[in-house]
Short mmCIF file of C-alpha atoms in Angstrom, two decimals:
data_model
loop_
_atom_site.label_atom_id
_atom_site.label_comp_id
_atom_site.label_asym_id
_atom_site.label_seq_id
_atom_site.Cartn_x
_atom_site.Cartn_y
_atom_site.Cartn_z
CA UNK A 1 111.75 -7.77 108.62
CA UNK A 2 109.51 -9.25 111.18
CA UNK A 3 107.13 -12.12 111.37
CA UNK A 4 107.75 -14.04 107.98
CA UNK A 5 106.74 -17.38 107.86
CA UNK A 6 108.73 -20.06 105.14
CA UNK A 7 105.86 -19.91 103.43
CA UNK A 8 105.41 -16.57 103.20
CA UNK A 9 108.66 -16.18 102.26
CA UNK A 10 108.43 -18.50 99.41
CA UNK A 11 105.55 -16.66 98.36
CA UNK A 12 107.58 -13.29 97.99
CA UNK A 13 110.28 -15.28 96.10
CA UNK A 14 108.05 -16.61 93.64
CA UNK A 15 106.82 -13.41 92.98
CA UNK A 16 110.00 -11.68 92.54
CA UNK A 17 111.16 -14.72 90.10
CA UNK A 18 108.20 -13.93 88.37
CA UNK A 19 108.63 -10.02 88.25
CA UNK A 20 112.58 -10.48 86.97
CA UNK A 21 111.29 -12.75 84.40
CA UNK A 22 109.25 -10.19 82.68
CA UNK A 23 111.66 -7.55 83.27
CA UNK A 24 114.11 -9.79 81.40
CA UNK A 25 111.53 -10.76 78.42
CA UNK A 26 110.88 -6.78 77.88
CA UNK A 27 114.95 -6.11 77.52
CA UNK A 28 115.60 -9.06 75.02
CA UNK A 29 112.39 -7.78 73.39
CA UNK A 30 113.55 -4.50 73.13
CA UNK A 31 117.17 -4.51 71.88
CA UNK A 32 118.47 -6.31 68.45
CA UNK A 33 120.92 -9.20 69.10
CA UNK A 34 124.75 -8.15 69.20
CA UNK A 35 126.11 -9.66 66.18
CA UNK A 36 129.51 -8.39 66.42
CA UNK A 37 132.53 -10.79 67.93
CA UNK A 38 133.63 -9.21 70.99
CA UNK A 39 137.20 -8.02 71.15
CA UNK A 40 139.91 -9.99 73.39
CA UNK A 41 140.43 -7.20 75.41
CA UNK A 42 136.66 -6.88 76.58
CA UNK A 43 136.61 -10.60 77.50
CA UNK A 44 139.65 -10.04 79.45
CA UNK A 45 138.38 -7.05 81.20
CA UNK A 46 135.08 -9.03 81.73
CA UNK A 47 137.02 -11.89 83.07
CA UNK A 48 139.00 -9.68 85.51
CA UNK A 49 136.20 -8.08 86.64
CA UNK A 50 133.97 -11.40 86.88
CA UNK A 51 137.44 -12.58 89.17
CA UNK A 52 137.24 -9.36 91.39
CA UNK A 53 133.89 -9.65 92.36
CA UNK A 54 134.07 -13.43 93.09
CA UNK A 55 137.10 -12.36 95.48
CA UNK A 56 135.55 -9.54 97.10
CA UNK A 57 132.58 -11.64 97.94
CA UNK A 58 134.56 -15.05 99.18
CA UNK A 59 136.61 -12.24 101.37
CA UNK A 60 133.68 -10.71 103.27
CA UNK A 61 131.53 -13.51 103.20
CA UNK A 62 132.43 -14.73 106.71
CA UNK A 63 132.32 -11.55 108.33
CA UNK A 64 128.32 -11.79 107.17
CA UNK A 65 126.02 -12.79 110.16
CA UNK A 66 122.33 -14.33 110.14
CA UNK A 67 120.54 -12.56 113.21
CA UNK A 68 116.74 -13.71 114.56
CA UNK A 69 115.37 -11.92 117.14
CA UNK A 70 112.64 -13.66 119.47
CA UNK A 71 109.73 -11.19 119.57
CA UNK A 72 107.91 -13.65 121.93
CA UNK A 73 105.02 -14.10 119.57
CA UNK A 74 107.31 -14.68 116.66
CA UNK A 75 110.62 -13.91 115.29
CA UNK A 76 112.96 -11.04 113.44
CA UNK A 77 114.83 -12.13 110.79
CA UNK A 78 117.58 -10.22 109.34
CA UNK A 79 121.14 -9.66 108.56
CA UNK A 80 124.75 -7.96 109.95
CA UNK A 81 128.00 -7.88 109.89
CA UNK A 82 131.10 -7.67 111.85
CA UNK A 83 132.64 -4.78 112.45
CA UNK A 84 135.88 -6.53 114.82
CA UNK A 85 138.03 -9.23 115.68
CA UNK A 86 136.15 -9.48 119.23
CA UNK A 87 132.60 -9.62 117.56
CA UNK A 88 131.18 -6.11 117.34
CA UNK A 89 128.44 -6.69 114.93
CA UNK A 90 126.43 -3.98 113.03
CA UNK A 91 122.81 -4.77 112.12
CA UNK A 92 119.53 -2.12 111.06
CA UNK A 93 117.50 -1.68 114.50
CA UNK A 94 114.21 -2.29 112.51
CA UNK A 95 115.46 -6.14 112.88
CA UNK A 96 116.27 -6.42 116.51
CA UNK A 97 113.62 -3.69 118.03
CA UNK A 98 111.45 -4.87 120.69
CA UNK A 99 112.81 -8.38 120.66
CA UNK A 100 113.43 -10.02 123.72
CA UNK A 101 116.14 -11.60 123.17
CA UNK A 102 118.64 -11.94 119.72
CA UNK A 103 121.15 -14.75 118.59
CA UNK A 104 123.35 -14.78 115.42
CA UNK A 105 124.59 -17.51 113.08
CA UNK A 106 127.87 -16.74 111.56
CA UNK A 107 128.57 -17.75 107.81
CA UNK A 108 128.83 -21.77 108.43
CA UNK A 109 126.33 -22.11 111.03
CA UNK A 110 128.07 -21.09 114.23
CA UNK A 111 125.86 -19.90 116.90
CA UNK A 112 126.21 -17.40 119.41
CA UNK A 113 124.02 -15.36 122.39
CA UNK A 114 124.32 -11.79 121.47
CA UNK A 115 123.93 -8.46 123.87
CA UNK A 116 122.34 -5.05 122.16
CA UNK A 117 125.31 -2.85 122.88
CA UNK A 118 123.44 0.41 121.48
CA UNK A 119 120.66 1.40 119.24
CA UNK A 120 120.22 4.41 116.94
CA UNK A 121 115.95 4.36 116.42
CA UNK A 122 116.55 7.58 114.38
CA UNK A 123 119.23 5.97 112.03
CA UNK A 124 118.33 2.31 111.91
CA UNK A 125 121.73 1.26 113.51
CA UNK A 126 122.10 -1.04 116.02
CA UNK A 127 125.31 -2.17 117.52
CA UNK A 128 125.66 -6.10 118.76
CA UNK A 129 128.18 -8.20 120.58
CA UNK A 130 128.69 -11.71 120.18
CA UNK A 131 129.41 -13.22 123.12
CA UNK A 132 131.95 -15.84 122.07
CA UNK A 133 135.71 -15.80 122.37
CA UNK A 134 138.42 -15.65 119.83
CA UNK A 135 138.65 -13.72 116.42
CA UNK A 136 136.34 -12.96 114.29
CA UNK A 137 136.38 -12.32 110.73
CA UNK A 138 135.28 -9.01 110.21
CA UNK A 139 134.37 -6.24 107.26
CA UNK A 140 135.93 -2.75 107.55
CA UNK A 141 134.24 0.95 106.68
CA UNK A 142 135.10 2.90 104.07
CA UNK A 143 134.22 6.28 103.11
CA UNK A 144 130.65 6.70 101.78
CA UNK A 145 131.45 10.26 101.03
CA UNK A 146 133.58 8.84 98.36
CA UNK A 147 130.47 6.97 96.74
CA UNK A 148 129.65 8.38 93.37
CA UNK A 149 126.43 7.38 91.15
CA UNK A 150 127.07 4.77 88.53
CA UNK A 151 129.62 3.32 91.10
CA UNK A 152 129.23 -0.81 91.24
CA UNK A 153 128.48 -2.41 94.56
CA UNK A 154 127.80 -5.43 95.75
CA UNK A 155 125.04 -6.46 98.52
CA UNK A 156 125.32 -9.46 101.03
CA UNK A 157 121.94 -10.54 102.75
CA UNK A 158 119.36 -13.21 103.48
CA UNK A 159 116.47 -12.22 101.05
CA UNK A 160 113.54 -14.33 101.94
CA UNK A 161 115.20 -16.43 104.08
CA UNK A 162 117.15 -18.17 101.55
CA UNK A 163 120.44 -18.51 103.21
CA UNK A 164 119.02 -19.34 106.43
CA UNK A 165 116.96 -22.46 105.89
CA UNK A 166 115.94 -25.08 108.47
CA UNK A 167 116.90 -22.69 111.36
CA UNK A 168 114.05 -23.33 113.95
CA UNK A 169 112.86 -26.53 111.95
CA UNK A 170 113.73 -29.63 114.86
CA UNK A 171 115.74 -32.33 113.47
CA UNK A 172 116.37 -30.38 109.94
CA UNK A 173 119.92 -29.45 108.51
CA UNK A 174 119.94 -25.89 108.92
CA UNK A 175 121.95 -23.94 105.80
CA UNK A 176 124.26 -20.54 106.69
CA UNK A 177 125.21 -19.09 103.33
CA UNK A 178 124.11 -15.03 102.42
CA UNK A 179 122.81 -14.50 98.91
CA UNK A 180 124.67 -11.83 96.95
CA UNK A 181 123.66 -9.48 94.53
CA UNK A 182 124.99 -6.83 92.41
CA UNK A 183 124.01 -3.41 91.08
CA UNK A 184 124.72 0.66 91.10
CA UNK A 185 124.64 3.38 93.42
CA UNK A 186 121.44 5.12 91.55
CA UNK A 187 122.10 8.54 93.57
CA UNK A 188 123.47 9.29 96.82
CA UNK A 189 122.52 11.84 99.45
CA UNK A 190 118.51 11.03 99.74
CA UNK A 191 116.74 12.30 102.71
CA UNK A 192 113.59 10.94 103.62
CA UNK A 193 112.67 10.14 108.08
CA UNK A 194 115.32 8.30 109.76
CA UNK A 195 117.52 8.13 106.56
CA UNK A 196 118.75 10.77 106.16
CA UNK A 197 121.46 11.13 103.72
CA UNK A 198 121.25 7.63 102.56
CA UNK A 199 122.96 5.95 99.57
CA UNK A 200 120.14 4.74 96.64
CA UNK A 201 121.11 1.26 95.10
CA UNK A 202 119.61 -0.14 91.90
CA UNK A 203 120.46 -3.58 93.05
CA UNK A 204 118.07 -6.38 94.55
CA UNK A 205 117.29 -5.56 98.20
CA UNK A 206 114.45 -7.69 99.65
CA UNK A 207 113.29 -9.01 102.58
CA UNK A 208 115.73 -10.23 105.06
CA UNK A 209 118.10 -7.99 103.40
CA UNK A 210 117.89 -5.65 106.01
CA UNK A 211 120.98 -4.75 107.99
CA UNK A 212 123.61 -6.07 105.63
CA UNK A 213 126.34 -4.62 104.11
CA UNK A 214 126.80 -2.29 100.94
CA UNK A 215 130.27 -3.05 99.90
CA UNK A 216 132.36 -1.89 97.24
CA UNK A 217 134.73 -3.21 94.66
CA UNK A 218 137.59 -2.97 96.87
CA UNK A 219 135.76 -4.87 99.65
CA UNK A 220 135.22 -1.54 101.69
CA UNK A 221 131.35 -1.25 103.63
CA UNK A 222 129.84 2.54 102.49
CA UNK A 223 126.87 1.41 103.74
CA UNK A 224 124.04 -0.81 105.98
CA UNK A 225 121.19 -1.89 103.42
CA UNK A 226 117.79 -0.87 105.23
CA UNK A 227 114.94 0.18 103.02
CA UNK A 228 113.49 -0.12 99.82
CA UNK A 229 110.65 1.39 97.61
CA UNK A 230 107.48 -1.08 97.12
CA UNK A 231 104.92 -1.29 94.28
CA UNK A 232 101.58 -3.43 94.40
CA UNK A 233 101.80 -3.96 97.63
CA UNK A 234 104.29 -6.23 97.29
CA UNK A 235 107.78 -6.39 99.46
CA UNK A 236 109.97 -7.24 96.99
CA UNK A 237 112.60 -5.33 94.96
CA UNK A 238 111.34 -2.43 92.95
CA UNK A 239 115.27 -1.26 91.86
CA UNK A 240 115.16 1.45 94.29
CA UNK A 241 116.76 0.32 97.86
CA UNK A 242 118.13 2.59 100.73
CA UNK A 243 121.74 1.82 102.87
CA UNK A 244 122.40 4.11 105.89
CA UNK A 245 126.15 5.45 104.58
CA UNK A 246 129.26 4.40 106.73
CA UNK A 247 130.91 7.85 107.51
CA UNK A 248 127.30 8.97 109.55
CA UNK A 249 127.71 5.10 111.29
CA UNK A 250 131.07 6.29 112.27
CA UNK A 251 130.26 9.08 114.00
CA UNK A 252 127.71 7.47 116.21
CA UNK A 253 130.26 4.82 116.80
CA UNK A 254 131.47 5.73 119.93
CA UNK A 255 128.46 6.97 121.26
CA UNK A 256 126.97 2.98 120.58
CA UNK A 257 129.36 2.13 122.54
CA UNK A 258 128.92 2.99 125.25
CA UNK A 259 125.23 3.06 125.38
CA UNK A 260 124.86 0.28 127.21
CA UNK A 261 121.81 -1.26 125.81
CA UNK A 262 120.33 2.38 125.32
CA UNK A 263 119.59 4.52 122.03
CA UNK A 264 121.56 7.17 121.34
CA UNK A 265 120.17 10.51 119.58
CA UNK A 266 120.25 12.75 116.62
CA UNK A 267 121.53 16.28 117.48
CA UNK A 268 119.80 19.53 115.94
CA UNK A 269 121.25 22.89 116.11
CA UNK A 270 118.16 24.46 118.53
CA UNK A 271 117.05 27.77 118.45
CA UNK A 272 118.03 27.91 114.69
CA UNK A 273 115.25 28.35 111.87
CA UNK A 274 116.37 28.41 108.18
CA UNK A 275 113.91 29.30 105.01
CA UNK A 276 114.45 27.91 101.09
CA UNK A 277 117.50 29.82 99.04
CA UNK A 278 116.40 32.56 96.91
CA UNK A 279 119.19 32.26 94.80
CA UNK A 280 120.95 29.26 93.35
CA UNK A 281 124.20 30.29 93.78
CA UNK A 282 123.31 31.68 97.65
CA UNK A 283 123.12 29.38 100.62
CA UNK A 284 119.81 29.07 103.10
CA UNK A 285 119.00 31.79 105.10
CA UNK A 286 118.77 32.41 108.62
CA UNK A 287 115.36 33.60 109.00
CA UNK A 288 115.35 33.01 113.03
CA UNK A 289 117.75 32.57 116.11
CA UNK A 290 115.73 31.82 119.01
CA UNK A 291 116.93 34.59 122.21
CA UNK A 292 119.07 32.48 124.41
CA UNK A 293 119.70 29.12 122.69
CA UNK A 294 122.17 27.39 121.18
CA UNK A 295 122.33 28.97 118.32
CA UNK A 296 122.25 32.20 119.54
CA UNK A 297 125.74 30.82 122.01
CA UNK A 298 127.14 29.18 118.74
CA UNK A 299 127.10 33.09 116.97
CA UNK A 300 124.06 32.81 114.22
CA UNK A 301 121.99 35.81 113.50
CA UNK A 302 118.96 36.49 111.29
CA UNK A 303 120.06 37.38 108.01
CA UNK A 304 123.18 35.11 108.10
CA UNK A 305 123.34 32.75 104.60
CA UNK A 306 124.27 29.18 105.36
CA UNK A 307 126.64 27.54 103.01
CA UNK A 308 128.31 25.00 104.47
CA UNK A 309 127.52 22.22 107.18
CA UNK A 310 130.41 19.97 108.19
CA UNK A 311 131.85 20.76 105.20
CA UNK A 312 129.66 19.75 102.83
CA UNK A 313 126.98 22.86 100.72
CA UNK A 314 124.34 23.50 101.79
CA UNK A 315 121.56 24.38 99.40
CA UNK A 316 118.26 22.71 100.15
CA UNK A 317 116.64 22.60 103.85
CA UNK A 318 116.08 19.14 103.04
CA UNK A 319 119.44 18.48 102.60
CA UNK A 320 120.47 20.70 106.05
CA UNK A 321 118.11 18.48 107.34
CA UNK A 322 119.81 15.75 105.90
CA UNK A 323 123.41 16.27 106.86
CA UNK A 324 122.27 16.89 110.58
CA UNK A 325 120.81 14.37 110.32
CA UNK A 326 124.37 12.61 110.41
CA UNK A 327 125.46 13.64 113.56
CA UNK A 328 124.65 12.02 117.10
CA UNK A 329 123.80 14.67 120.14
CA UNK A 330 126.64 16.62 121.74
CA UNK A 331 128.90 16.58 118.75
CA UNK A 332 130.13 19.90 117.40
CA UNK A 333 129.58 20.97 113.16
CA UNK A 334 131.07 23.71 111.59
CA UNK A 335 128.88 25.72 110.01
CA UNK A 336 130.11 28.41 107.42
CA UNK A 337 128.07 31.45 107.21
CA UNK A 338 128.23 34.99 104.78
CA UNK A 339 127.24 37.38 106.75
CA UNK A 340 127.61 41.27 105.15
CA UNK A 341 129.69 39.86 102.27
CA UNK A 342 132.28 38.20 105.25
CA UNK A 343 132.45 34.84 105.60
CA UNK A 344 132.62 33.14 108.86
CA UNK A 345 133.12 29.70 110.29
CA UNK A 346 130.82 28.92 113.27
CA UNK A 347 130.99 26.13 115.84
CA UNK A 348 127.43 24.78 116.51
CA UNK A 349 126.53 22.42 119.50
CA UNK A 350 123.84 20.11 118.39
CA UNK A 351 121.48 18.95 121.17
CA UNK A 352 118.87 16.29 121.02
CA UNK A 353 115.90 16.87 119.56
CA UNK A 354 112.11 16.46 120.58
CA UNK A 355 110.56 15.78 123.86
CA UNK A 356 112.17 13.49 126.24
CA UNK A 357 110.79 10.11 126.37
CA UNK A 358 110.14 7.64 129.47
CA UNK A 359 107.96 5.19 128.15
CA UNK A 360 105.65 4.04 130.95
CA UNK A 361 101.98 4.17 130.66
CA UNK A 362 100.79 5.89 134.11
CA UNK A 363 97.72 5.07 135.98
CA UNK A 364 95.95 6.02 139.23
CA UNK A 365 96.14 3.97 142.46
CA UNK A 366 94.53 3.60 146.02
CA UNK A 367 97.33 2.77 147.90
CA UNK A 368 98.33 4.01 151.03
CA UNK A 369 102.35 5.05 149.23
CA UNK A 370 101.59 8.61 147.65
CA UNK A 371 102.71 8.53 143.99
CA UNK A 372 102.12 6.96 140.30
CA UNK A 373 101.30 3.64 139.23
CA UNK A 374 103.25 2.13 136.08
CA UNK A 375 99.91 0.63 134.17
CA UNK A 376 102.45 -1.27 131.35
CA UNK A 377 106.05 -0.52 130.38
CA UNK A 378 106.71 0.10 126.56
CA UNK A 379 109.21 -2.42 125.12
CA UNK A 380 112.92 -1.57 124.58
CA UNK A 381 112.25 1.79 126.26
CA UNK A 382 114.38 3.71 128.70
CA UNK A 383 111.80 2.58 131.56
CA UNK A 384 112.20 -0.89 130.78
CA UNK A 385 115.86 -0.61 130.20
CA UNK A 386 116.40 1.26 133.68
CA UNK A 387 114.21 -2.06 135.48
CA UNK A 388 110.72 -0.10 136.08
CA UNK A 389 108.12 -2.92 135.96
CA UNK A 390 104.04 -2.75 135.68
CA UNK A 391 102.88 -2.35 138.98
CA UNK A 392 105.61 -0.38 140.56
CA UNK A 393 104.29 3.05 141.95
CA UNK A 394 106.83 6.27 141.28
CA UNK A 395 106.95 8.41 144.34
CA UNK A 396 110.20 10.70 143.44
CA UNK A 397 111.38 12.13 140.13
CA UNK A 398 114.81 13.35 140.15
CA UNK A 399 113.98 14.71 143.62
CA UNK A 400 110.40 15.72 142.92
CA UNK A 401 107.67 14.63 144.79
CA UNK A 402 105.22 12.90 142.66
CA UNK A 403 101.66 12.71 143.59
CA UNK A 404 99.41 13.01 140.43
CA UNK A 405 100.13 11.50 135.94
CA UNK A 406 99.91 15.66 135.73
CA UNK A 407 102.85 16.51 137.90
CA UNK A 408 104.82 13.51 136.34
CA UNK A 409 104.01 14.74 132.70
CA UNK A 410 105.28 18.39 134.41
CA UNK A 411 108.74 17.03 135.06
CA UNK A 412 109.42 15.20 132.27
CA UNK A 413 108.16 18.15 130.08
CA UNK A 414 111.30 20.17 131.85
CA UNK A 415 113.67 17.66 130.89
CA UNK A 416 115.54 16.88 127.20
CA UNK A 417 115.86 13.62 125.71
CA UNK A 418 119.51 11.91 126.80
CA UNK A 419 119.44 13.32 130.47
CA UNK A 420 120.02 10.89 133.16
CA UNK A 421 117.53 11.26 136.66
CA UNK A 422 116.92 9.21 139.27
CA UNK A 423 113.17 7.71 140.18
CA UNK A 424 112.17 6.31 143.28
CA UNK A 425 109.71 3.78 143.49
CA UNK A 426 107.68 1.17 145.78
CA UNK A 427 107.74 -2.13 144.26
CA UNK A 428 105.36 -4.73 146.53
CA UNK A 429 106.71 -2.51 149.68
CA UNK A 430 109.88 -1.77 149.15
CA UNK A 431 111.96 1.45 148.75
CA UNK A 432 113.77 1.67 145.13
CA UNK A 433 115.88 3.91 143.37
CA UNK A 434 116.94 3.05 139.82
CA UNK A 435 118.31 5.60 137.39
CA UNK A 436 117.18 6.18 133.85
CA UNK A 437 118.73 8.21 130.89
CA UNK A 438 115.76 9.51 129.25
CA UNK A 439 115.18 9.01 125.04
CA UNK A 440 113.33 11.05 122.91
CA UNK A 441 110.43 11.08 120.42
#
């Protein structure tokens, strides 16, 4: 959530008061009043469950954190979490994305610097460090595989801007206190762009929302709340939210990690084309394998049924779209094929996807240094990352003379997003060589 002024998010509140109320009149219009005395046993349950909930929250309530990125013409609000005793933090990367810098506020008000330790563009994810010492409380994952519909769960955030009030007001008492709210998982598994395989929540997910956690009754985090469905044109809860599940978190983990600033990328298995199931009970079938990729080296062949991927069926290319979606470049899935009535286990190699990405905007120069001029850099983009600055003039690419935008579009169309070269430049007359690991888009 980006750009939001108080006011603005007052606005949104109001409306969303307003919007619950009605909601609420319709229900008490619709159903008679209970007459009956309820039993001792449901007030005890109600009580114990009333007590659970109350000690889930005051448990993970400290690991919450407030984040605000400066965006240099405003700020990104949102929320995280932490993930570790020495201040990993786990945030959406909607709410840090382009800033220029980002702080947190822990539960209470304490401050702290922050450094982007890795982003995942394609998954939302973006992994922080505060840069404080001592222990930090912190939230662990659980298994969002587990997750079933009609499961309770709980939601920690900073809708509107209610928990963090005051925070760039001068002089003001500033407040540090996430708003909680409960609800159901409505279904699991969605796939839309970027989520994937995401967990839908019935619970109220609004502005400022974004990034915190989806925990469950046992105080476990499934999920990181991201996205939800608007009506009207207004951004407020509609019942239908989006969290990015834990397990697929996990297993770009230690790619985050070691990042190093950088995004890390969504793997595909190339060379592989699948069409829609002709039968219910039959998995997807392999219409193509591309002559020399990946797929071809991980054993497909036309004809081949798909069943299973990591494990999980396979029925829909929507949802083989959606569990790849899971996995980070260079991992390795197991996909189980039928192939003339035998079944086979394959190991696939998933590669990044889509064209390699630099993300400096070229122009021509009269200089006396033969090469390409950077016009701009792109924010939070591998050139900017790697140091290139507007004005610098690339002369080498990964050993390549360059001389001309069409030779450097040439080179970069030969290379894949997540490889590493090496540019030379001339910055104001003197020799540089900085390397880059290229992204994707």
């Amino acid at each position: 959530m980006k750009y939001m002024t108080r006011r603005e998010a007052q606005r949104h509140q109001r409306s969303a008061v307003v919007l619950q109320a009605f909601f609420a009149l319709l229900v008490s219009l619709s159903f008679a009043p209970h007459t009956s005395a309820e039993t001792f046993e449901q007030v005890s349950a109600l009580r114990a469950l009333e007590k659970r909930i109350k000690r889930v929250v005051a448990d993970c309530k400290p690991a919450f954190v407030f984040i605000k990125g400066d965006q240099g013409t405003g700020y990104s609000s949102g929320s995280g979490f932490c993930i570790s005793p020495d201040g990993y933090v786990l945030t959406n990367d909607h709410v840090i994305a382009g800033a220029r810098s980002v702080v947190a506020y822990m539960t209470g008000g304490r401050y702290f610097k922050t450094v982007v330790v890795g982003r995942d563009p394609g998954g939302d994810v973006a992994l922080l460090k505060l840069e404080g010492k001592g222990k930090f409380p912190f939230l662990k994952l659980g298994d969002s595989q587990a997750v079933r519909p009609g499961q309770r769960v709980l939601a920690l955030g900073d809708p509107f801007l209610t928990g963090s009030e005051n925070v760039f007001v001068p002089g003001a008492p500033a407040n540090f206190e996430p708003a909680v709210s409960m609800g159901i998982v409505s279904a699991v598994h969605r796939y839309s762009e970027t989520y994937n395989d995401a967990i839908q929540v019935d619970l109220a997910v609004n502005r400022g929302n974004s990034g915190g956690p989806l925990i469950t009754l046992d105080g476990k985090v499934v999920g990181i709340n991201g996205k939800i469905e608007t009506r009207f044109a207004l951004g407020i809860n509609t019942g239908v939210g989006y969290a990015v599940p834990s397990n697929q978190i996990s297993r770009f983990m230690k790619h985050l990690e070691v990042a190093e600033g950088g995004a890390v990328l969504h793997g595909k298995i190339e060379g592989l084309e699948v069409g829609e199931r002709a039968d219910e009970k039959a998995g997807l079938p392999v219409v193509r394998v591309r002559q020399g990729s990946p797929a071809a080296a991980s054993g497909f062949k036309a004809g081949d049924l798909l069943e299973r991927l990591g494990g999980l069926p396979v029925r829909t290319r929507s949802r083989y779209m959606g569990i790849l979606g899971t996995y980070p470049a260079g991992d390795t899935v197991a996909a189980e094929v039928l192939r003339e009535g035998e079944k086979l286990t394959l190991k696939a190699v998933l590669v990044a996807g889509g064209k390699a990405h630099l993300g400096l905007i070229p122009r021509a120069i009269e200089s006396d240094v033969a090469g390409v001029g950077v016009g701009s850099v792109v924010r939070s983009s591998p050139a900017q990352r790697a140091g290139i600055k507007e004005g610098d003039i690339v002369t080498m690419f990964d050993g390549q003379p360059i001389a001309s935008t069409t030779e450097l579009k040439r080179v970069m169309n030969q290379r894949r997003p997540g490889d590493t070269v090496v540019l030379k430049l001339s910055r104001a007359g003197e020799a540089l060589e900085l390397k880059v690991t290229l992204g994707g888009k």
